[in-house]
Amino acid sequence: METNKITSYSPSAPVHPFDIVEDEIEARGLTKKEFAESIGMKPSNFSRMIKKKGELTSEMALKLEAALDIPYRHWMRYQEQYIKDCAQHNLSALNKNKIKESSRHDIGADHEDIYLRISLAIRPIKERMERINALISNKEMNATDNISKEQISSIENDIHMLGRALCELRLS
């Protein structure tokens, strides 16, 4: 008798290898403190590592293999799968947001409304560009003119803000 084999796995939320570690510790009736000490870690460092869910290192995978008798390659596969699941989860969320955004815009949207939204988004960009131009053209600049540190800092800040405004426009 043949059974149906699931060929693709897609969890509702990515499962971090440290979640598996916590489950294993609990299933074996150990405390986190006992387990941390058994792998040569301070309990506070172990708890912090579990909570932050950082990347599982090769060194930690070797410690887990020795302590839990689960092969190193499995721990590294769990980490790879977690990274892949996170990427898929992020893409899925991004696609859902795009679908929501596109459904908000009526196909027969009024051109004036679109023009108004674009104008509002561009306004901060225009203001920053005008400010940069005013600072630069404040003097008839040539090779012998100096710009104060404050002016350079202001220009750099305005360019940074201009970049942020452009990013926001692109994202909206």
PDB file of C-alpha atoms in Angstrom:
ATOM      1  CA  MET A   1       0.000   0.000   0.000  1.00  0.00           C
ATOM      2  CA  GLU A   2       1.419   3.345  -1.073  1.00  0.00           C
ATOM      3  CA  THR A   3       1.184   6.452   1.081  1.00  0.00           C
ATOM      4  CA  ASN A   4       0.973   9.996  -0.128  1.00  0.00           C
ATOM      5  CA  LYS A   5       4.314  11.655   0.237  1.00  0.00           C
ATOM      6  CA  ILE A   6       4.488  15.360   0.997  1.00  0.00           C
ATOM      7  CA  THR A   7       7.066  16.805  -1.376  1.00  0.00           C
ATOM      8  CA  SER A   8       7.112  20.413  -0.240  1.00  0.00           C
ATOM      9  CA  TYR A   9       7.142  21.828   3.239  1.00  0.00           C
ATOM     10  CA  SER A  10       6.043  25.361   3.994  1.00  0.00           C
ATOM     11  CA  PRO A  11       5.562  26.226   7.661  1.00  0.00           C
ATOM     12  CA  SER A  12       3.277  29.091   8.641  1.00  0.00           C
ATOM     13  CA  ALA A  13       6.300  30.629  10.378  1.00  0.00           C
ATOM     14  CA  PRO A  14       9.976  29.693   9.976  1.00  0.00           C
ATOM     15  CA  VAL A  15      11.285  27.277  12.613  1.00  0.00           C
ATOM     16  CA  HIS A  16      14.643  28.319  14.040  1.00  0.00           C
ATOM     17  CA  PRO A  17      17.125  25.603  15.062  1.00  0.00           C
ATOM     18  CA  PHE A  18      17.111  27.019  18.596  1.00  0.00           C
ATOM     19  CA  ASP A  19      13.371  26.282  18.764  1.00  0.00           C
ATOM     20  CA  ILE A  20      14.283  22.659  18.090  1.00  0.00           C
ATOM     21  CA  VAL A  21      16.963  22.836  20.793  1.00  0.00           C
ATOM     22  CA  GLU A  22      14.382  24.106  23.292  1.00  0.00           C
ATOM     23  CA  ASP A  23      11.986  21.310  22.339  1.00  0.00           C
ATOM     24  CA  GLU A  24      14.747  18.699  22.715  1.00  0.00           C
ATOM     25  CA  ILE A  25      15.776  20.041  26.124  1.00  0.00           C
ATOM     26  CA  GLU A  26      12.168  19.964  27.321  1.00  0.00           C
ATOM     27  CA  ALA A  27      11.550  16.474  25.889  1.00  0.00           C
ATOM     28  CA  ARG A  28      14.605  15.155  27.722  1.00  0.00           C
ATOM     29  CA  GLY A  29      13.461  16.665  31.020  1.00  0.00           C
ATOM     30  CA  LEU A  30      16.423  19.026  31.323  1.00  0.00           C
ATOM     31  CA  THR A  31      16.457  22.623  32.412  1.00  0.00           C
ATOM     32  CA  LYS A  32      18.074  25.259  30.234  1.00  0.00           C
ATOM     33  CA  LYS A  33      20.584  25.900  33.014  1.00  0.00           C
ATOM     34  CA  GLU A  34      21.594  22.224  33.171  1.00  0.00           C
ATOM     35  CA  PHE A  35      21.876  21.991  29.418  1.00  0.00           C
ATOM     36  CA  ALA A  36      23.899  25.201  29.138  1.00  0.00           C
ATOM     37  CA  GLU A  37      26.381  23.941  31.694  1.00  0.00           C
ATOM     38  CA  SER A  38      26.598  20.560  29.923  1.00  0.00           C
ATOM     39  CA  ILE A  39      27.752  22.255  26.713  1.00  0.00           C
ATOM     40  CA  GLY A  40      30.142  24.592  28.527  1.00  0.00           C
ATOM     41  CA  MET A  41      28.111  27.791  28.359  1.00  0.00           C
ATOM     42  CA  LYS A  42      26.969  30.197  31.020  1.00  0.00           C
ATOM     43  CA  PRO A  43      23.204  29.829  31.478  1.00  0.00           C
ATOM     44  CA  SER A  44      22.694  33.574  30.903  1.00  0.00           C
ATOM     45  CA  ASN A  45      24.594  33.434  27.587  1.00  0.00           C
ATOM     46  CA  PHE A  46      22.661  30.353  26.521  1.00  0.00           C
ATOM     47  CA  SER A  47      19.310  32.001  27.341  1.00  0.00           C
ATOM     48  CA  ARG A  48      20.315  35.135  25.435  1.00  0.00           C
ATOM     49  CA  MET A  49      21.349  33.054  22.423  1.00  0.00           C
ATOM     50  CA  ILE A  50      18.046  31.160  22.441  1.00  0.00           C
ATOM     51  CA  LYS A  51      15.978  34.363  22.734  1.00  0.00           C
ATOM     52  CA  LYS A  52      17.852  36.320  20.046  1.00  0.00           C
ATOM     53  CA  LYS A  53      17.701  33.409  17.626  1.00  0.00           C
ATOM     54  CA  GLY A  54      20.971  34.272  15.946  1.00  0.00           C
ATOM     55  CA  GLU A  55      22.631  32.105  13.342  1.00  0.00           C
ATOM     56  CA  LEU A  56      23.556  28.605  14.417  1.00  0.00           C
ATOM     57  CA  THR A  57      27.344  28.392  14.115  1.00  0.00           C
ATOM     58  CA  SER A  58      29.360  25.308  13.211  1.00  0.00           C
ATOM     59  CA  GLU A  59      30.872  25.325  16.693  1.00  0.00           C
ATOM     60  CA  MET A  60      27.426  25.311  18.311  1.00  0.00           C
ATOM     61  CA  ALA A  61      26.255  22.562  15.939  1.00  0.00           C
ATOM     62  CA  LEU A  62      29.187  20.410  17.114  1.00  0.00           C
ATOM     63  CA  LYS A  63      28.287  21.072  20.768  1.00  0.00           C
ATOM     64  CA  LEU A  64      24.663  20.177  20.088  1.00  0.00           C
ATOM     65  CA  GLU A  65      25.701  16.992  18.302  1.00  0.00           C
ATOM     66  CA  ALA A  66      27.744  15.916  21.323  1.00  0.00           C
ATOM     67  CA  ALA A  67      25.068  16.860  23.874  1.00  0.00           C
ATOM     68  CA  LEU A  68      21.916  15.709  22.081  1.00  0.00           C
ATOM     69  CA  ASP A  69      23.279  12.968  19.808  1.00  0.00           C
ATOM     70  CA  ILE A  70      21.727  14.679  16.772  1.00  0.00           C
ATOM     71  CA  PRO A  71      24.250  14.807  13.922  1.00  0.00           C
ATOM     72  CA  TYR A  72      26.029  18.040  13.033  1.00  0.00           C
ATOM     73  CA  ARG A  73      24.757  17.889   9.449  1.00  0.00           C
ATOM     74  CA  HIS A  74      21.152  17.904  10.706  1.00  0.00           C
ATOM     75  CA  TRP A  75      21.752  21.071  12.740  1.00  0.00           C
ATOM     76  CA  MET A  76      23.327  22.769   9.744  1.00  0.00           C
ATOM     77  CA  ARG A  77      20.407  21.669   7.541  1.00  0.00           C
ATOM     78  CA  TYR A  78      17.977  23.098  10.104  1.00  0.00           C
ATOM     79  CA  GLN A  79      19.828  26.422   9.876  1.00  0.00           C
ATOM     80  CA  GLU A  80      19.798  26.364   6.053  1.00  0.00           C
ATOM     81  CA  GLN A  81      16.101  25.478   6.027  1.00  0.00           C
ATOM     82  CA  TYR A  82      15.369  28.301   8.462  1.00  0.00           C
ATOM     83  CA  ILE A  83      17.138  30.806   6.200  1.00  0.00           C
ATOM     84  CA  LYS A  84      15.233  29.503   3.175  1.00  0.00           C
ATOM     85  CA  ASP A  85      11.889  29.546   5.024  1.00  0.00           C
ATOM     86  CA  CYS A  86      12.533  33.137   6.151  1.00  0.00           C
ATOM     87  CA  ALA A  87      13.234  34.178   2.569  1.00  0.00           C
ATOM     88  CA  GLN A  88      10.080  32.450   1.319  1.00  0.00           C
ATOM     89  CA  HIS A  89       8.057  33.939   4.168  1.00  0.00           C
ATOM     90  CA  ASN A  90       9.356  37.441   3.364  1.00  0.00           C
ATOM     91  CA  LEU A  91       8.635  37.026  -0.357  1.00  0.00           C
ATOM     92  CA  SER A  92       5.167  35.755   0.402  1.00  0.00           C
ATOM     93  CA  ALA A  93       4.472  38.732   2.684  1.00  0.00           C
ATOM     94  CA  LEU A  94       5.839  41.113   0.053  1.00  0.00           C
ATOM     95  CA  ASN A  95       3.605  39.590  -2.627  1.00  0.00           C
ATOM     96  CA  LYS A  96       0.573  39.800  -0.341  1.00  0.00           C
ATOM     97  CA  ASN A  97       1.314  43.490   0.289  1.00  0.00           C
ATOM     98  CA  LYS A  98       1.645  44.133  -3.445  1.00  0.00           C
ATOM     99  CA  ILE A  99      -1.705  42.442  -4.069  1.00  0.00           C
ATOM    100  CA  LYS A 100      -3.326  44.523  -1.312  1.00  0.00           C
ATOM    101  CA  GLU A 101      -1.810  47.710  -2.748  1.00  0.00           C
ATOM    102  CA  SER A 102      -2.934  46.934  -6.280  1.00  0.00           C
ATOM    103  CA  SER A 103      -6.446  46.101  -5.110  1.00  0.00           C
ATOM    104  CA  ARG A 104      -6.650  49.485  -3.365  1.00  0.00           C
ATOM    105  CA  HIS A 105      -6.142  51.337  -6.606  1.00  0.00           C
ATOM    106  CA  ASP A 106      -9.221  51.376  -8.740  1.00  0.00           C
ATOM    107  CA  ILE A 107      -8.460  50.775 -12.422  1.00  0.00           C
ATOM    108  CA  GLY A 108     -10.529  53.797 -13.370  1.00  0.00           C
ATOM    109  CA  ALA A 109      -8.797  56.014 -10.777  1.00  0.00           C
ATOM    110  CA  ASP A 110      -9.075  59.732 -11.368  1.00  0.00           C
ATOM    111  CA  HIS A 111      -5.932  61.178 -12.987  1.00  0.00           C
ATOM    112  CA  GLU A 112      -6.123  64.255 -10.766  1.00  0.00           C
ATOM    113  CA  ASP A 113      -5.976  62.054  -7.674  1.00  0.00           C
ATOM    114  CA  ILE A 114      -2.879  60.278  -8.988  1.00  0.00           C
ATOM    115  CA  TYR A 115      -1.251  63.617  -9.892  1.00  0.00           C
ATOM    116  CA  LEU A 116      -2.000  64.962  -6.401  1.00  0.00           C
ATOM    117  CA  ARG A 117      -0.438  61.928  -4.683  1.00  0.00           C
ATOM    118  CA  ILE A 118       2.680  62.139  -6.847  1.00  0.00           C
ATOM    119  CA  SER A 119       2.948  65.891  -6.231  1.00  0.00           C
ATOM    120  CA  LEU A 120       2.726  65.377  -2.473  1.00  0.00           C
ATOM    121  CA  ALA A 121       5.385  62.662  -2.598  1.00  0.00           C
ATOM    122  CA  ILE A 122       7.732  64.793  -4.719  1.00  0.00           C
ATOM    123  CA  ARG A 123       7.360  67.997  -2.670  1.00  0.00           C
ATOM    124  CA  PRO A 124       9.997  67.070  -0.015  1.00  0.00           C
ATOM    125  CA  ILE A 125      12.382  66.073  -2.797  1.00  0.00           C
ATOM    126  CA  LYS A 126      11.951  69.427  -4.551  1.00  0.00           C
ATOM    127  CA  GLU A 127      12.447  71.305  -1.282  1.00  0.00           C
ATOM    128  CA  ARG A 128      15.702  69.453  -0.535  1.00  0.00           C
ATOM    129  CA  MET A 129      17.013  70.019  -4.069  1.00  0.00           C
ATOM    130  CA  GLU A 130      16.223  73.742  -3.838  1.00  0.00           C
ATOM    131  CA  ARG A 131      18.047  73.950  -0.504  1.00  0.00           C
ATOM    132  CA  ILE A 132      21.125  72.179  -1.899  1.00  0.00           C
ATOM    133  CA  ASN A 133      21.139  74.484  -4.932  1.00  0.00           C
ATOM    134  CA  ALA A 134      20.803  77.550  -2.697  1.00  0.00           C
ATOM    135  CA  LEU A 135      23.781  76.492  -0.567  1.00  0.00           C
ATOM    136  CA  ILE A 136      25.956  75.700  -3.549  1.00  0.00           C
ATOM    137  CA  SER A 137      25.052  78.783  -5.574  1.00  0.00           C
ATOM    138  CA  ASN A 138      25.228  81.066  -2.521  1.00  0.00           C
ATOM    139  CA  LYS A 139      28.652  82.066  -3.775  1.00  0.00           C
ATOM    140  CA  GLU A 140      29.923  82.164  -7.278  1.00  0.00           C
ATOM    141  CA  MET A 141      31.958  79.087  -6.548  1.00  0.00           C
ATOM    142  CA  ASN A 142      35.283  78.535  -8.177  1.00  0.00           C
ATOM    143  CA  ALA A 143      38.367  76.560  -7.257  1.00  0.00           C
ATOM    144  CA  THR A 144      39.621  79.103  -4.720  1.00  0.00           C
ATOM    145  CA  ASP A 145      36.351  79.387  -2.740  1.00  0.00           C
ATOM    146  CA  ASN A 146      35.928  77.461   0.486  1.00  0.00           C
ATOM    147  CA  ILE A 147      32.729  75.999   1.810  1.00  0.00           C
ATOM    148  CA  SER A 148      32.357  75.890   5.576  1.00  0.00           C
ATOM    149  CA  LYS A 149      32.104  72.583   7.406  1.00  0.00           C
ATOM    150  CA  GLU A 150      28.563  73.530   8.414  1.00  0.00           C
ATOM    151  CA  GLN A 151      27.577  74.038   4.774  1.00  0.00           C
ATOM    152  CA  ILE A 152      29.147  70.721   3.761  1.00  0.00           C
ATOM    153  CA  SER A 153      27.382  68.990   6.640  1.00  0.00           C
ATOM    154  CA  SER A 154      24.099  70.625   5.655  1.00  0.00           C
ATOM    155  CA  ILE A 155      24.520  69.558   2.017  1.00  0.00           C
ATOM    156  CA  GLU A 156      25.372  65.993   3.069  1.00  0.00           C
ATOM    157  CA  ASN A 157      22.318  65.912   5.337  1.00  0.00           C
ATOM    158  CA  ASP A 158      20.100  67.227   2.545  1.00  0.00           C
ATOM    159  CA  ILE A 159      21.464  64.636   0.102  1.00  0.00           C
ATOM    160  CA  HIS A 160      20.798  61.914   2.677  1.00  0.00           C
ATOM    161  CA  MET A 161      17.250  63.183   3.219  1.00  0.00           C
ATOM    162  CA  LEU A 162      16.779  63.410  -0.554  1.00  0.00           C
ATOM    163  CA  GLY A 163      17.776  59.756  -0.864  1.00  0.00           C
ATOM    164  CA  ARG A 164      15.324  58.759   1.877  1.00  0.00           C
ATOM    165  CA  ALA A 165      12.529  60.722   0.189  1.00  0.00           C
ATOM    166  CA  LEU A 166      13.290  59.032  -3.138  1.00  0.00           C
ATOM    167  CA  CYS A 167      13.197  55.609  -1.456  1.00  0.00           C
ATOM    168  CA  GLU A 168       9.868  56.398   0.163  1.00  0.00           C
ATOM    169  CA  LEU A 169       8.490  57.573  -3.174  1.00  0.00           C
ATOM    170  CA  ARG A 170       9.660  54.363  -4.834  1.00  0.00           C
ATOM    171  CA  LEU A 171       8.073  52.258  -2.068  1.00  0.00           C
ATOM    172  CA  SER A 172       4.746  54.093  -2.148  1.00  0.00           C
TER     173      SER A 172
END
